[in-house]
mmCIF file of C-alpha atoms in Angstrom:
data_model
loop_
_atom_site.group_PDB
_atom_site.id
_atom_site.type_symbol
_atom_site.label_atom_id
_atom_site.label_comp_id
_atom_site.label_asym_id
_atom_site.label_seq_id
_atom_site.Cartn_x
_atom_site.Cartn_y
_atom_site.Cartn_z
ATOM 1 C CA GLU A 235 10.910 1.766 6.286
ATOM 2 C CA ASP A 236 10.132 5.395 6.989
ATOM 3 C CA LYS A 237 11.308 6.517 10.392
ATOM 4 C CA VAL A 238 11.030 9.634 12.546
ATOM 5 C CA VAL A 239 13.026 9.845 15.772
ATOM 6 C CA GLN A 240 12.520 12.522 18.377
ATOM 7 C CA SER A 241 14.703 13.404 21.305
ATOM 8 C CA PRO A 242 14.568 13.764 24.163
ATOM 9 C CA LEU A 243 11.504 11.682 24.927
ATOM 10 C CA SER A 244 10.777 13.775 27.966
ATOM 11 C CA LEU A 245 12.043 16.999 29.429
ATOM 12 C CA VAL A 246 11.381 18.973 32.586
ATOM 13 C CA VAL A 247 12.341 22.640 32.705
ATOM 14 C CA HIS A 248 11.588 25.702 34.783
ATOM 15 C CA GLU A 249 9.553 28.617 33.577
ATOM 16 C CA GLY A 250 11.674 31.027 31.600
ATOM 17 C CA ASP A 251 14.067 28.386 30.313
ATOM 18 C CA THR A 252 14.718 27.859 26.629
ATOM 19 C CA VAL A 253 14.279 24.375 25.210
ATOM 20 C CA THR A 254 15.294 22.713 21.978
ATOM 21 C CA LEU A 255 13.489 19.646 20.734
ATOM 22 C CA ASN A 256 15.064 17.441 18.098
ATOM 23 C CA CYS A 257 13.641 15.440 15.237
ATOM 24 C CA SER A 258 15.558 13.321 12.752
ATOM 25 C CA TYR A 259 14.038 11.389 9.909
ATOM 26 C CA GLU A 260 14.585 8.838 7.179
ATOM 27 C CA VAL A 261 11.838 8.697 4.598
ATOM 28 C CA THR A 262 11.582 7.574 1.016
ATOM 29 C CA ASN A 263 10.288 10.678 -0.745
ATOM 30 C CA PHE A 264 10.315 13.671 1.567
ATOM 31 C CA ARG A 265 7.831 16.457 1.032
ATOM 32 C CA SER A 266 7.457 18.220 4.348
ATOM 33 C CA LEU A 267 8.135 18.039 8.067
ATOM 34 C CA LEU A 268 5.529 19.157 10.537
ATOM 35 C CA TRP A 269 5.466 19.977 14.212
ATOM 36 C CA TYR A 270 2.361 19.542 16.323
ATOM 37 C CA LYS A 271 1.531 20.273 19.949
ATOM 38 C CA GLN A 272 -0.689 17.813 21.736
ATOM 39 C CA GLU A 273 -2.287 18.509 25.066
ATOM 40 C CA LYS A 274 -5.317 16.545 26.109
ATOM 41 C CA LYS A 275 -6.941 16.108 22.754
ATOM 42 C CA ALA A 276 -5.882 15.929 19.132
ATOM 43 C CA PRO A 277 -2.647 17.523 17.937
ATOM 44 C CA THR A 278 -2.706 21.151 16.941
ATOM 45 C CA PHE A 279 -0.576 22.304 14.069
ATOM 46 C CA LEU A 280 2.493 24.441 14.775
ATOM 47 C CA PHE A 281 4.768 24.524 11.734
ATOM 48 C CA MET A 282 5.268 22.972 8.361
ATOM 49 C CA LEU A 283 8.779 23.022 6.923
ATOM 50 C CA THR A 284 9.687 22.196 3.374
ATOM 51 C CA SER A 285 12.901 24.103 2.677
ATOM 52 C CA SER A 286 16.241 23.925 4.417
ATOM 53 C CA GLY A 287 17.559 26.817 6.424
ATOM 54 C CA ILE A 288 14.422 28.923 6.525
ATOM 55 C CA GLU A 289 13.326 29.552 10.078
ATOM 56 C CA LYS A 290 9.640 29.590 10.826
ATOM 57 C CA LYS A 291 8.624 31.607 13.831
ATOM 58 C CA SER A 292 5.468 32.059 15.829
ATOM 59 C CA GLY A 293 5.795 34.017 19.034
ATOM 60 C CA ARG A 294 8.195 32.201 21.323
ATOM 61 C CA LEU A 295 8.310 29.144 19.093
ATOM 62 C CA SER A 296 10.573 28.704 16.119
ATOM 63 C CA SER A 297 11.656 25.821 13.950
ATOM 64 C CA ILE A 298 14.151 25.094 11.226
ATOM 65 C CA LEU A 299 14.838 22.223 8.871
ATOM 66 C CA ASP A 300 18.099 20.785 7.586
ATOM 67 C CA LYS A 301 17.346 18.575 4.599
ATOM 68 C CA LYS A 302 20.970 17.640 4.118
ATOM 69 C CA GLU A 303 21.378 16.273 7.624
ATOM 70 C CA LEU A 304 17.734 15.138 7.776
ATOM 71 C CA PHE A 305 16.693 16.811 10.977
ATOM 72 C CA SER A 306 14.678 19.631 12.407
ATOM 73 C CA ILE A 307 14.625 21.465 15.713
ATOM 74 C CA LEU A 308 11.835 23.193 17.550
ATOM 75 C CA ASN A 309 12.866 25.964 19.908
ATOM 76 C CA ILE A 310 10.742 27.413 22.655
ATOM 77 C CA THR A 311 12.086 30.469 24.446
ATOM 78 C CA ALA A 312 10.945 31.861 27.794
ATOM 79 C CA THR A 313 8.894 28.759 28.468
ATOM 80 C CA GLN A 314 5.612 28.982 30.352
ATOM 81 C CA THR A 315 3.588 26.340 32.156
ATOM 82 C CA GLY A 316 1.120 26.448 29.281
ATOM 83 C CA ASP A 317 3.822 25.085 27.016
ATOM 84 C CA SER A 318 3.616 21.779 28.866
ATOM 85 C CA ALA A 319 2.494 19.255 26.263
ATOM 86 C CA ILE A 320 3.690 16.521 23.969
ATOM 87 C CA TYR A 321 5.390 17.891 20.898
ATOM 88 C CA LEU A 322 5.085 15.663 17.882
ATOM 89 C CA CYS A 323 7.269 15.723 14.820
ATOM 90 C CA ALA A 324 5.892 14.162 11.645
ATOM 91 C CA VAL A 325 7.072 13.762 8.102
ATOM 92 C CA GLN A 326 5.004 13.514 4.964
ATOM 93 C CA ASN A 327 6.107 11.911 1.732
ATOM 94 C CA SER A 328 5.009 13.128 -1.659
ATOM 95 C CA GLY A 329 1.465 12.432 -2.755
ATOM 96 C CA ASN A 330 -1.602 12.316 -0.576
ATOM 97 C CA THR A 331 0.140 10.188 2.007
ATOM 98 C CA PRO A 332 -0.290 9.956 5.763
ATOM 99 C CA LEU A 333 2.082 11.491 8.219
ATOM 100 C CA VAL A 334 4.757 9.367 9.842
ATOM 101 C CA PHE A 335 5.016 10.421 13.466
ATOM 102 C CA GLY A 336 7.844 10.328 15.917
ATOM 103 C CA LYS A 337 7.161 9.207 19.465
ATOM 104 C CA GLY A 338 6.970 12.761 20.680
ATOM 105 C CA THR A 339 8.730 14.767 23.354
ATOM 106 C CA ARG A 340 6.827 15.236 26.584
ATOM 107 C CA LEU A 341 7.686 18.706 27.873
ATOM 108 C CA SER A 342 6.860 19.690 31.417
ATOM 109 C CA VAL A 343 7.369 23.302 32.440
ATOM 110 C CA ILE A 344 7.292 23.866 36.176
ATOM 111 C CA ALA A 345 6.803 27.186 37.904
ATOM 112 C CA GLY B 2 -11.990 27.267 13.043
ATOM 113 C CA ALA B 3 -12.053 23.486 12.826
ATOM 114 C CA VAL B 4 -11.684 22.018 9.364
ATOM 115 C CA VAL B 5 -12.168 18.398 10.387
ATOM 116 C CA SER B 6 -15.002 17.425 12.687
ATOM 117 C CA GLN B 7 -15.032 14.145 14.569
ATOM 118 C CA HIS B 8 -17.905 12.656 16.524
ATOM 119 C CA PRO B 9 -18.365 11.512 19.212
ATOM 120 C CA SER B 10 -15.665 13.042 21.405
ATOM 121 C CA TRP B 11 -15.871 10.190 23.833
ATOM 122 C CA VAL B 12 -17.781 6.963 24.155
ATOM 123 C CA ILE B 13 -18.052 4.223 26.719
ATOM 124 C CA CYS B 14 -19.371 0.894 25.552
ATOM 125 C CA LYS B 15 -19.666 -2.641 26.791
ATOM 126 C CA SER B 16 -17.447 -5.390 25.553
ATOM 127 C CA GLY B 17 -18.861 -7.054 22.469
ATOM 128 C CA THR B 18 -20.740 -4.051 21.151
ATOM 129 C CA SER B 19 -19.847 -1.981 18.092
ATOM 130 C CA VAL B 20 -19.025 1.689 18.004
ATOM 131 C CA LYS B 21 -19.111 4.026 15.022
ATOM 132 C CA ILE B 22 -16.918 7.111 14.815
ATOM 133 C CA GLU B 23 -17.569 9.787 12.203
ATOM 134 C CA CYS B 24 -15.052 12.076 10.596
ATOM 135 C CA ARG B 25 -16.254 14.965 8.459
ATOM 136 C CA SER B 26 -14.329 17.465 6.404
ATOM 137 C CA LEU B 27 -15.853 20.899 6.762
ATOM 138 C CA ASP B 28 -16.091 23.104 3.691
ATOM 139 C CA PHE B 29 -13.725 20.973 1.640
ATOM 140 C CA GLN B 30 -13.718 17.639 -0.091
ATOM 141 C CA ALA B 31 -11.406 14.949 1.174
ATOM 142 C CA THR B 32 -10.894 12.035 -1.171
ATOM 143 C CA THR B 33 -8.519 10.597 1.381
ATOM 144 C CA MET B 34 -8.732 10.564 5.141
ATOM 145 C CA PHE B 35 -6.433 8.902 7.607
ATOM 146 C CA TRP B 36 -7.320 7.122 10.808
ATOM 147 C CA TYR B 37 -4.853 7.049 13.665
ATOM 148 C CA ARG B 38 -4.912 5.428 17.073
ATOM 149 C CA GLN B 39 -3.044 6.576 20.136
ATOM 150 C CA PHE B 40 -2.557 4.549 23.285
ATOM 151 C CA PRO B 41 -1.639 6.307 26.533
ATOM 152 C CA LYS B 42 1.804 7.862 26.507
ATOM 153 C CA GLN B 43 2.433 6.708 22.969
ATOM 154 C CA SER B 44 2.529 8.463 19.641
ATOM 155 C CA LEU B 45 -0.058 8.385 16.891
ATOM 156 C CA MET B 46 -0.041 5.172 14.901
ATOM 157 C CA LEU B 47 -1.621 5.056 11.477
ATOM 158 C CA MET B 48 -4.367 2.458 11.288
ATOM 159 C CA ALA B 49 -5.702 2.905 7.789
ATOM 160 C CA THR B 50 -6.103 5.180 4.821
ATOM 161 C CA SER B 51 -9.706 5.791 3.891
ATOM 162 C CA ASN B 52 -10.342 6.333 0.182
ATOM 163 C CA GLU B 53 -13.610 7.749 -1.103
ATOM 164 C CA GLY B 54 -15.437 5.260 -3.251
ATOM 165 C CA SER B 55 -12.993 2.415 -2.774
ATOM 166 C CA LYS B 56 -11.675 0.083 -0.122
ATOM 167 C CA ALA B 57 -9.581 1.382 2.706
ATOM 168 C CA THR B 58 -5.923 0.499 2.945
ATOM 169 C CA TYR B 59 -4.992 -0.966 6.307
ATOM 170 C CA GLU B 60 -1.625 -0.902 7.992
ATOM 171 C CA GLN B 61 0.055 -4.112 8.944
ATOM 172 C CA GLY B 62 -1.404 -5.590 12.090
ATOM 173 C CA VAL B 63 -4.728 -3.758 11.850
ATOM 174 C CA GLU B 64 -7.657 -6.119 11.353
ATOM 175 C CA LYS B 65 -9.861 -4.856 8.550
ATOM 176 C CA ASP B 66 -12.805 -6.952 9.686
ATOM 177 C CA LYS B 67 -12.628 -5.461 13.139
ATOM 178 C CA PHE B 68 -12.097 -1.847 12.146
ATOM 179 C CA LEU B 69 -14.563 -1.223 9.350
ATOM 180 C CA ILE B 70 -13.985 1.925 7.358
ATOM 181 C CA ASN B 71 -16.537 3.452 5.047
ATOM 182 C CA HIS B 72 -15.808 6.541 2.970
ATOM 183 C CA ALA B 73 -19.066 6.911 1.120
ATOM 184 C CA SER B 74 -18.876 10.607 0.363
ATOM 185 C CA LEU B 75 -16.222 13.244 -0.192
ATOM 186 C CA THR B 76 -16.831 14.731 3.234
ATOM 187 C CA LEU B 77 -17.464 11.753 5.466
ATOM 188 C CA SER B 78 -15.466 8.758 6.583
ATOM 189 C CA THR B 79 -16.600 6.426 9.341
ATOM 190 C CA LEU B 80 -14.673 3.968 11.463
ATOM 191 C CA THR B 81 -16.656 1.209 13.143
ATOM 192 C CA VAL B 82 -14.985 -0.769 15.892
ATOM 193 C CA THR B 83 -16.825 -4.064 15.803
ATOM 194 C CA SER B 84 -17.176 -6.381 18.779
ATOM 195 C CA ALA B 85 -15.126 -4.024 20.882
ATOM 196 C CA HIS B 86 -12.929 -5.371 23.658
ATOM 197 C CA PRO B 87 -11.176 -3.560 26.505
ATOM 198 C CA GLU B 88 -7.883 -3.664 24.588
ATOM 199 C CA ASP B 89 -9.530 -1.518 21.903
ATOM 200 C CA SER B 90 -9.822 1.309 24.412
ATOM 201 C CA SER B 91 -7.796 4.094 22.912
ATOM 202 C CA PHE B 92 -7.856 7.555 21.409
ATOM 203 C CA TYR B 93 -8.898 7.465 17.749
ATOM 204 C CA ILE B 94 -8.143 10.458 15.544
ATOM 205 C CA CYS B 95 -8.953 11.128 11.924
ATOM 206 C CA SER B 96 -7.215 13.577 9.650
ATOM 207 C CA ALA B 97 -7.388 14.965 6.149
ATOM 208 C CA ASN B 98 -5.460 17.292 3.878
ATOM 209 C CA LEU B 99 -7.154 20.583 3.235
ATOM 210 C CA GLN B 100 -6.251 20.301 -0.409
ATOM 211 C CA THR B 101 -5.458 16.994 -2.045
ATOM 212 C CA GLY B 102 -1.970 16.880 -3.453
ATOM 213 C CA SER B 103 -1.050 20.319 -2.230
ATOM 214 C CA ASN B 104 1.633 21.040 0.286
ATOM 215 C CA SER B 105 -0.749 21.750 3.119
ATOM 216 C CA PRO B 106 -0.627 20.320 6.604
ATOM 217 C CA LEU B 107 -2.853 17.527 7.692
ATOM 218 C CA HIS B 108 -5.665 18.731 9.898
ATOM 219 C CA PHE B 109 -6.955 16.557 12.680
ATOM 220 C CA GLY B 110 -10.348 16.010 14.153
ATOM 221 C CA ASN B 111 -10.612 16.431 17.913
ATOM 222 C CA GLY B 112 -10.386 12.719 18.419
ATOM 223 C CA THR B 113 -12.634 10.123 20.026
ATOM 224 C CA ARG B 114 -11.728 8.581 23.331
ATOM 225 C CA LEU B 115 -13.134 5.062 23.391
ATOM 226 C CA THR B 116 -13.436 3.146 26.630
ATOM 227 C CA VAL B 117 -14.614 -0.440 26.457
ATOM 228 C CA THR B 118 -15.740 -1.913 29.759
#
């Protein structure tokens, strides 16, 4: 059975801190790993990773994938209160298949 | 801009009534759409895969007679929650790939928050 495990499940940090969110996976026919940010509504797309070792970066957020060890991390530097959200990791198998989601990491950034 | 449009954003209905949720792909054809459900403080759980022109594929534990899915065109899938009960109150989200078979991320609709009283 396909599985995506995120850790920690929740995290509270102060503004300016750097955080690292973890995602490990076991799937049958890996195609890509995706990170989403979810606030009050539907998830918004952050990154899609398909190759090992290539960092994707967007502002203060960055992510990298290790296909050998089957995990990915999402880094957020200089956190702000607006970063407070649930961060979802999902994996997609080959073909037009649905995403398998982890349980998410609830990040709270306090001033 | 949004590539997947979902309607309504929220709905309150009485127990026993049926509610229809629409999911449209904007400016692209989606032969496959996915319906997810999210309960408070939980992750997204796949309910079913909606296939244009054929029957939907339901995940284990999801009642197909209760959650009717119709994918009659390449841009529209609908989910009807029949005889809704308070335990059906949840956040329902649809999604679709921008390009079938390509390595593109799934895009989500804005979701529908259903409250059954």
